[in-house]
């Protein structure tokens, strides 16, 4: 290990032209520092993944990769979403990198945690989670919804590392295992803990987005949360079953009540109990069907075995091949 191991930093980018310059500058500085310390090889790379951006993101990546030895990129043929872009980057980079770090393009995650992750890797960790020790810069809404989500997932029995997002280091071996999870509905932060191997955590303060706006509007966030829940847990089905039993219990109580009223000679007001039963059962059935539908939908998309991403251009492999020839 004279000149270190090969590290790749995978950065998903969707319409990030405003931040790319600064991101490249900061990540390059970090890489150069690590190269100087002989912890990583000079062939280590930044791998920008252009997730079907509509702005100049790819042109910038292309230009930077010509000027800058450590910059490379992969262009997806359309927008596959954050998780798809991450997977595309990890697939490409883990072919020949000893370790891969994933980080958002907007510099919200502190790049200074990278050398700490590298040290953890050198100490034998195969998965190093970046964990936020504060979320002061996120909006109160984002903070509280995220907290609720992590609590709810815990309640459903899905193991997640709290306050860790998609900022982490994985060894080549851990990446290979991750990629062997063939599901289409991607929820990477749920799969990574299932990969196993020795893991550790590195703490950092989450910052404001450097420029531009969040590419995760509420609609995408909700879809992401629902995907996470239904891809990893069948507890919702069990909850509906419990609700079903509960409603049946209520209808028994109602039945006894109306019988007592009849024996006492009161005129049974059949209309109200009838209406209650019809509405209650109808409601339960509808909820049940919708939950089952959610899972059927998952089966539907899994059996299709569609590719999860398609790479259009790959400067990374080109560059590496040239470097290997040298
Ligand atoms: N991103 C992506 N594809 C998308 C949406 C987002 O590759 O469809 C990238 C985006 O460029 C950024 C990262 O995913 O690097 C996280 O997105 P963002 O910072 O907008 O999310 P937030 O931090 O607000 O949750
Ligand atoms: Mg962000």
Coordinates of C-alpha atoms and ligand atoms in Angstrom, one line a residue:
X1 CA 0.0 0.0 0.0
X2 CA 2.7 2.5 -0.9
X3 CA 0.5 4.9 -2.9
X4 CA -2.9 4.0 -1.3
X5 CA -6.1 2.6 -2.6
X6 CA -8.3 3.9 -5.5
X7 CA -11.2 6.0 -4.3
X8 CA -14.2 7.2 -6.3
X9 CA -16.6 9.9 -5.2
X10 CA -20.0 9.4 -6.9
X11 CA -22.1 12.6 -7.2
X12 CA -25.6 12.4 -8.5
X13 CA -26.6 15.7 -10.3
X14 CA -30.0 16.8 -11.5
X15 CA -30.0 20.4 -12.9
X16 CA -27.0 21.3 -10.7
X17 CA -25.2 23.8 -13.0
X18 CA -25.2 26.4 -10.3
X19 CA -23.3 24.3 -7.8
X20 CA -21.0 22.1 -10.0
X21 CA -18.2 24.6 -10.1
X22 CA -17.8 24.9 -6.4
X23 CA -18.5 21.2 -5.8
X24 CA -15.7 20.2 -8.2
X25 CA -13.3 22.7 -6.6
X26 CA -14.0 21.4 -3.1
X27 CA -14.0 17.7 -3.9
X28 CA -10.8 18.1 -6.0
X29 CA -9.1 19.8 -3.1
X30 CA -10.1 16.9 -0.8
X31 CA -8.9 14.3 -3.3
X32 CA -5.6 16.1 -3.8
X33 CA -5.0 16.2 0.0
X34 CA -5.6 12.5 0.2
X35 CA -3.4 11.8 -2.7
X36 CA -0.6 13.9 -1.2
X37 CA -1.0 11.9 2.1
X38 CA -0.6 8.7 -0.1
X39 CA -3.8 7.4 1.3
X40 CA -5.4 7.1 -2.2
X41 CA -4.0 6.7 -5.7
X42 CA -3.6 9.6 -8.1
X43 CA -6.1 7.7 -10.4
X44 CA -8.8 8.3 -7.8
X45 CA -11.8 10.0 -9.4
X46 CA -14.9 12.1 -8.9
X47 CA -17.7 10.5 -10.9
X48 CA -20.5 13.0 -11.6
X49 CA -23.7 11.2 -12.7
X50 CA -25.9 13.5 -14.8
X51 CA -29.4 12.3 -14.1
X52 CA -31.0 13.6 -17.2
X53 CA -30.5 17.2 -16.4
X54 CA -32.2 19.8 -18.6
X55 CA -29.6 22.5 -17.9
X56 CA -25.9 22.7 -18.7
X57 CA -24.9 20.1 -16.1
X58 CA -23.5 17.6 -18.6
X59 CA -21.6 20.3 -20.6
X60 CA -20.0 21.4 -17.4
X61 CA -19.0 17.8 -16.4
X62 CA -17.6 17.3 -19.9
X63 CA -15.5 20.5 -19.7
X64 CA -14.3 19.8 -16.2
X65 CA -13.3 16.3 -17.0
X66 CA -11.1 17.6 -19.9
X67 CA -9.4 20.2 -17.7
X68 CA -9.1 18.2 -14.5
X69 CA -7.4 14.8 -14.1
X70 CA -9.6 13.6 -11.3
X71 CA -13.0 14.6 -12.8
X72 CA -15.0 12.1 -14.7
X73 CA -18.7 11.6 -15.4
X74 CA -21.5 9.4 -16.5
X75 CA -24.6 10.7 -18.4
X76 CA -27.9 8.9 -17.9
X77 CA -30.2 8.8 -20.9
X78 CA -33.0 10.5 -18.9
X79 CA -34.0 11.3 -15.3
X80 CA -34.0 8.1 -13.3
X81 CA -34.2 9.8 -9.9
X82 CA -31.7 10.2 -7.1
X83 CA -31.5 6.5 -6.2
X84 CA -31.2 5.4 -9.8
X85 CA -28.4 7.9 -10.4
X86 CA -26.6 6.7 -7.2
X87 CA -26.8 3.1 -8.4
X88 CA -25.5 4.0 -11.8
X89 CA -22.6 5.8 -10.3
X90 CA -21.8 3.0 -7.8
X91 CA -22.1 0.3 -10.6
X92 CA -19.7 2.2 -12.8
X93 CA -17.2 3.2 -10.2
X94 CA -17.1 0.0 -8.2
X95 CA -15.8 -1.9 -11.2
X96 CA -12.2 -0.9 -10.4
X97 CA -12.3 1.3 -7.3
X98 CA -11.4 -0.1 -3.9
X99 CA -13.9 2.1 -2.2
X100 CA -16.8 4.4 -3.4
X101 CA -18.2 7.4 -1.6
X102 CA -21.6 8.8 -2.5
X103 CA -22.4 12.5 -1.8
X104 CA -25.0 15.0 -3.0
X105 CA -23.9 17.7 -5.5
X106 CA -25.2 20.6 -3.4
X107 CA -22.4 20.5 -0.7
X108 CA -25.0 20.2 2.1
X109 CA -23.0 17.3 3.4
X110 CA -19.6 18.4 4.7
X111 CA -16.9 17.3 2.4
X112 CA -14.4 17.4 5.3
X113 CA -16.0 14.1 6.5
X114 CA -14.4 12.4 3.5
X115 CA -10.9 12.1 5.0
X116 CA -12.5 10.7 8.2
X117 CA -14.4 8.1 6.1
X118 CA -11.2 7.2 4.4
X119 CA -9.5 6.7 7.8
X120 CA -12.3 4.5 8.9
X121 CA -12.0 2.5 5.7
X122 CA -8.2 2.1 6.3
X123 CA -9.1 0.9 9.8
X124 CA -11.1 -1.9 8.3
X125 CA -14.6 -0.6 8.0
X126 CA -16.4 -1.7 4.8
X127 CA -19.3 0.6 5.2
X128 CA -18.9 4.1 6.7
X129 CA -22.1 6.1 7.3
X130 CA -22.1 9.9 7.3
X131 CA -24.4 10.9 10.2
X132 CA -25.7 14.4 10.6
X133 CA -25.2 15.7 14.1
X134 CA -27.5 18.6 13.5
X135 CA -30.2 19.5 11.0
X136 CA -30.5 23.1 12.0
X137 CA -30.2 24.2 8.4
X138 CA -33.1 22.1 7.2
X139 CA -36.6 23.7 7.4
X140 CA -38.6 22.8 10.5
X141 CA -41.0 21.0 8.1
X142 CA -38.3 18.8 6.6
X143 CA -36.8 18.1 10.0
X144 CA -40.1 17.0 11.6
X145 CA -41.2 14.9 8.6
X146 CA -37.8 13.2 8.4
X147 CA -37.9 12.5 12.2
X148 CA -41.5 11.1 11.9
X149 CA -40.4 8.9 9.0
X150 CA -37.4 7.4 10.8
X151 CA -39.6 6.7 13.9
X152 CA -42.3 5.1 11.8
X153 CA -39.8 3.0 9.9
X154 CA -38.3 1.8 13.2
X155 CA -41.8 1.0 14.3
X156 CA -42.3 -1.1 11.2
X157 CA -39.2 -3.0 11.9
X158 CA -37.0 -1.5 9.2
X159 CA -33.5 -0.9 10.4
X160 CA -32.1 2.5 9.3
X161 CA -29.2 4.4 10.6
X162 CA -30.9 7.6 11.9
X163 CA -29.9 10.9 10.4
X164 CA -27.8 9.2 7.8
X165 CA -28.8 9.9 4.2
X166 CA -27.0 8.8 1.0
X167 CA -23.6 10.1 2.2
X168 CA -21.4 7.1 2.9
X169 CA -18.4 5.1 1.9
X170 CA -18.6 1.5 0.8
X171 CA -15.8 -0.9 0.0
X172 CA -15.7 -2.6 -3.4
X173 CA -17.0 -5.8 -1.8
X174 CA -19.9 -4.0 0.0
X175 CA -20.8 -2.3 -3.4
X176 CA -20.8 -5.7 -5.1
X177 CA -23.2 -7.1 -2.4
X178 CA -25.4 -3.9 -2.7
X179 CA -25.6 -4.4 -6.4
X180 CA -26.7 -8.0 -6.0
X181 CA -30.0 -6.7 -4.5
X182 CA -31.9 -6.7 -7.7
X183 CA -35.1 -4.9 -6.7
X184 CA -36.5 -2.2 -8.9
X185 CA -38.0 -0.1 -6.1
X186 CA -34.8 1.4 -4.8
X187 CA -34.5 2.5 -1.2
X188 CA -30.7 2.4 -0.8
X189 CA -30.5 3.5 2.8
X190 CA -32.7 0.5 3.7
X191 CA -30.6 -1.9 1.7
X192 CA -27.1 -0.8 2.9
X193 CA -27.6 -2.0 6.5
X194 CA -28.6 -5.4 5.1
X195 CA -25.3 -5.6 3.3
X196 CA -23.5 -6.3 6.6
X197 CA -19.7 -6.2 7.0
X198 CA -17.9 -4.1 9.5
X199 CA -19.4 -0.6 9.6
X200 CA -18.8 2.7 11.4
X201 CA -20.1 6.2 11.6
X202 CA -18.6 9.6 10.9
X203 CA -20.4 12.7 12.2
X204 CA -20.7 16.0 10.4
X205 CA -22.9 19.2 10.5
X206 CA -25.4 19.5 7.6
X207 CA -25.1 22.8 5.8
X208 CA -27.4 24.9 3.7
X209 CA -27.7 24.0 0.0
X210 CA -24.8 25.9 -1.6
X211 CA -27.0 27.2 -4.5
X212 CA -30.1 26.3 -6.5
X213 CA -33.2 24.8 -5.0
X214 CA -34.0 21.3 -3.6
X215 CA -34.7 18.7 -6.3
X216 CA -36.8 16.9 -3.8
X217 CA -40.2 18.6 -3.7
X218 CA -42.9 17.2 -1.3
X219 CA -44.3 15.0 -3.9
X220 CA -41.0 13.2 -4.5
X221 CA -40.4 13.0 -0.8
X222 CA -43.7 11.3 -0.2
X223 CA -43.2 8.9 -3.0
X224 CA -39.7 8.1 -1.6
X225 CA -41.2 7.5 1.9
X226 CA -44.0 5.2 0.6
X227 CA -41.5 3.3 -1.5
X228 CA -39.3 2.9 1.6
X229 CA -42.2 1.5 3.6
X230 CA -43.7 -0.8 1.1
X231 CA -40.4 -2.1 -0.2
X232 CA -39.2 -3.2 3.2
X233 CA -42.2 -4.0 5.4
X234 CA -45.4 -6.0 5.4
X235 CA -46.5 -4.4 8.7
X236 CA -49.1 -2.2 7.0
X237 CA -50.9 -5.4 5.8
X238 CA -50.8 -6.7 9.4
X239 CA -52.1 -3.3 10.7
X240 CA -55.1 -3.5 8.3
X241 CA -55.8 -7.0 9.6
X242 CA -55.8 -5.7 13.1
X243 CA -58.1 -2.9 12.1
X244 CA -60.4 -5.5 10.5
X245 CA -60.7 -7.5 13.7
X246 CA -61.3 -4.3 15.6
X247 CA -64.2 -3.3 13.3
X248 CA -65.7 -6.8 13.6
X249 CA -65.6 -6.4 17.4
X250 CA -67.5 -3.1 17.2
X251 CA -70.1 -4.7 15.0
X252 CA -70.6 -7.5 17.6
X253 CA -71.1 -4.8 20.3
X254 CA -73.6 -3.1 18.0
X255 CA -75.4 -6.4 17.5
X256 CA -75.7 -7.0 21.3
X257 CA -76.9 -3.5 21.8
X258 CA -79.6 -3.8 19.2
X259 CA -80.7 -7.2 20.6
X260 CA -81.0 -5.7 24.1
X261 CA -83.0 -2.8 22.7
X262 CA -85.4 -5.3 21.0
X263 CA -85.9 -7.4 24.2
X264 CA -86.6 -4.2 26.1
X265 CA -89.4 -3.5 23.7
X266 CA -87.8 -0.4 22.3
X267 CA -88.3 0.0 18.6
X268 CA -85.1 -1.0 17.0
X269 CA -83.7 1.8 14.9
X270 CA -82.2 -0.5 12.3
X271 CA -81.3 2.3 10.0
X272 CA -78.4 3.7 12.1
X273 CA -76.7 0.4 12.8
X274 CA -77.1 -0.7 9.3
X275 CA -75.6 2.5 8.0
X276 CA -72.7 2.2 10.5
X277 CA -71.9 -1.3 9.4
X278 CA -72.1 -0.6 5.7
X279 CA -69.8 2.4 6.0
X280 CA -67.3 0.9 8.4
X281 CA -66.9 -2.3 6.4
X282 CA -66.8 -0.4 3.1
X283 CA -64.1 1.7 4.5
X284 CA -62.0 -1.2 5.8
X285 CA -62.4 -3.0 2.5
X286 CA -61.3 0.0 0.5
X287 CA -58.2 0.6 2.7
X288 CA -57.3 -3.1 2.5
X289 CA -57.6 -3.2 -1.2
X290 CA -55.4 -0.1 -1.5
X291 CA -52.7 -1.6 0.6
X292 CA -52.8 -4.9 -1.3
X293 CA -52.7 -2.9 -4.4
X294 CA -49.5 -1.2 -3.3
X295 CA -47.8 -4.6 -3.0
X296 CA -49.3 -5.9 -6.2
X297 CA -47.9 -2.8 -7.8
X298 CA -44.4 -3.7 -6.4
X299 CA -44.7 -7.3 -7.8
X300 CA -45.8 -5.8 -11.1
X301 CA -42.7 -3.7 -11.4
X302 CA -40.3 -6.3 -10.0
X303 CA -41.3 -9.0 -12.5
X304 CA -40.7 -6.7 -15.4
X305 CA -37.0 -6.7 -14.6
X306 CA -36.5 -3.4 -16.4
X307 CA -33.1 -1.9 -16.4
X308 CA -32.8 0.5 -13.5
X309 CA -30.6 2.9 -15.5
X310 CA -29.1 3.3 -18.9
X311 CA -25.8 4.9 -19.4
X312 CA -25.4 7.1 -22.5
X313 CA -21.8 8.3 -22.2
X314 CA -19.1 7.1 -19.9
X315 CA -16.0 9.2 -19.6
X316 CA -15.0 7.3 -16.5
X317 CA -14.3 4.1 -18.2
X318 CA -12.6 5.8 -21.2
X319 CA -10.3 7.7 -18.9
X320 CA -9.5 4.6 -16.8
X321 CA -8.7 2.6 -19.9
X322 CA -6.3 5.3 -21.1
X323 CA -4.7 5.5 -17.8
X324 CA -4.2 1.7 -17.6
X325 CA -2.6 1.7 -21.1
X326 CA -0.1 4.3 -20.0
Ligands
LIG1 N1 -30.9 14.3 -7.6 C1 -30.8 13.4 -8.7 N2 -32.0 13.1 -9.4 C2 -33.2 13.6 -9.0 C3 -33.3 14.4 -7.9 C4 -32.1 14.7 -7.2 O1 -29.7 13.0 -9.1 O2 -34.2 13.2 -9.7 C5 -29.7 14.6 -6.9 C6 -29.4 16.1 -6.7 O3 -28.8 16.7 -7.8 C7 -28.6 16.2 -5.5 C8 -29.1 15.0 -4.7 O4 -29.8 14.1 -5.6 O5 -27.2 16.0 -5.8 C9 -30.0 15.4 -3.5 O6 -31.0 16.2 -4.0 P1 -31.4 17.6 -3.2 O7 -30.2 18.2 -2.7 O8 -32.2 18.4 -4.2 O9 -32.3 17.0 -2.1 P2 -32.5 17.5 -0.6 O10 -31.1 17.7 -0.1 O11 -33.2 18.8 -0.7 O12 -33.2 16.4 0.1
LIG2 MG1 -29.6 18.7 -0.8

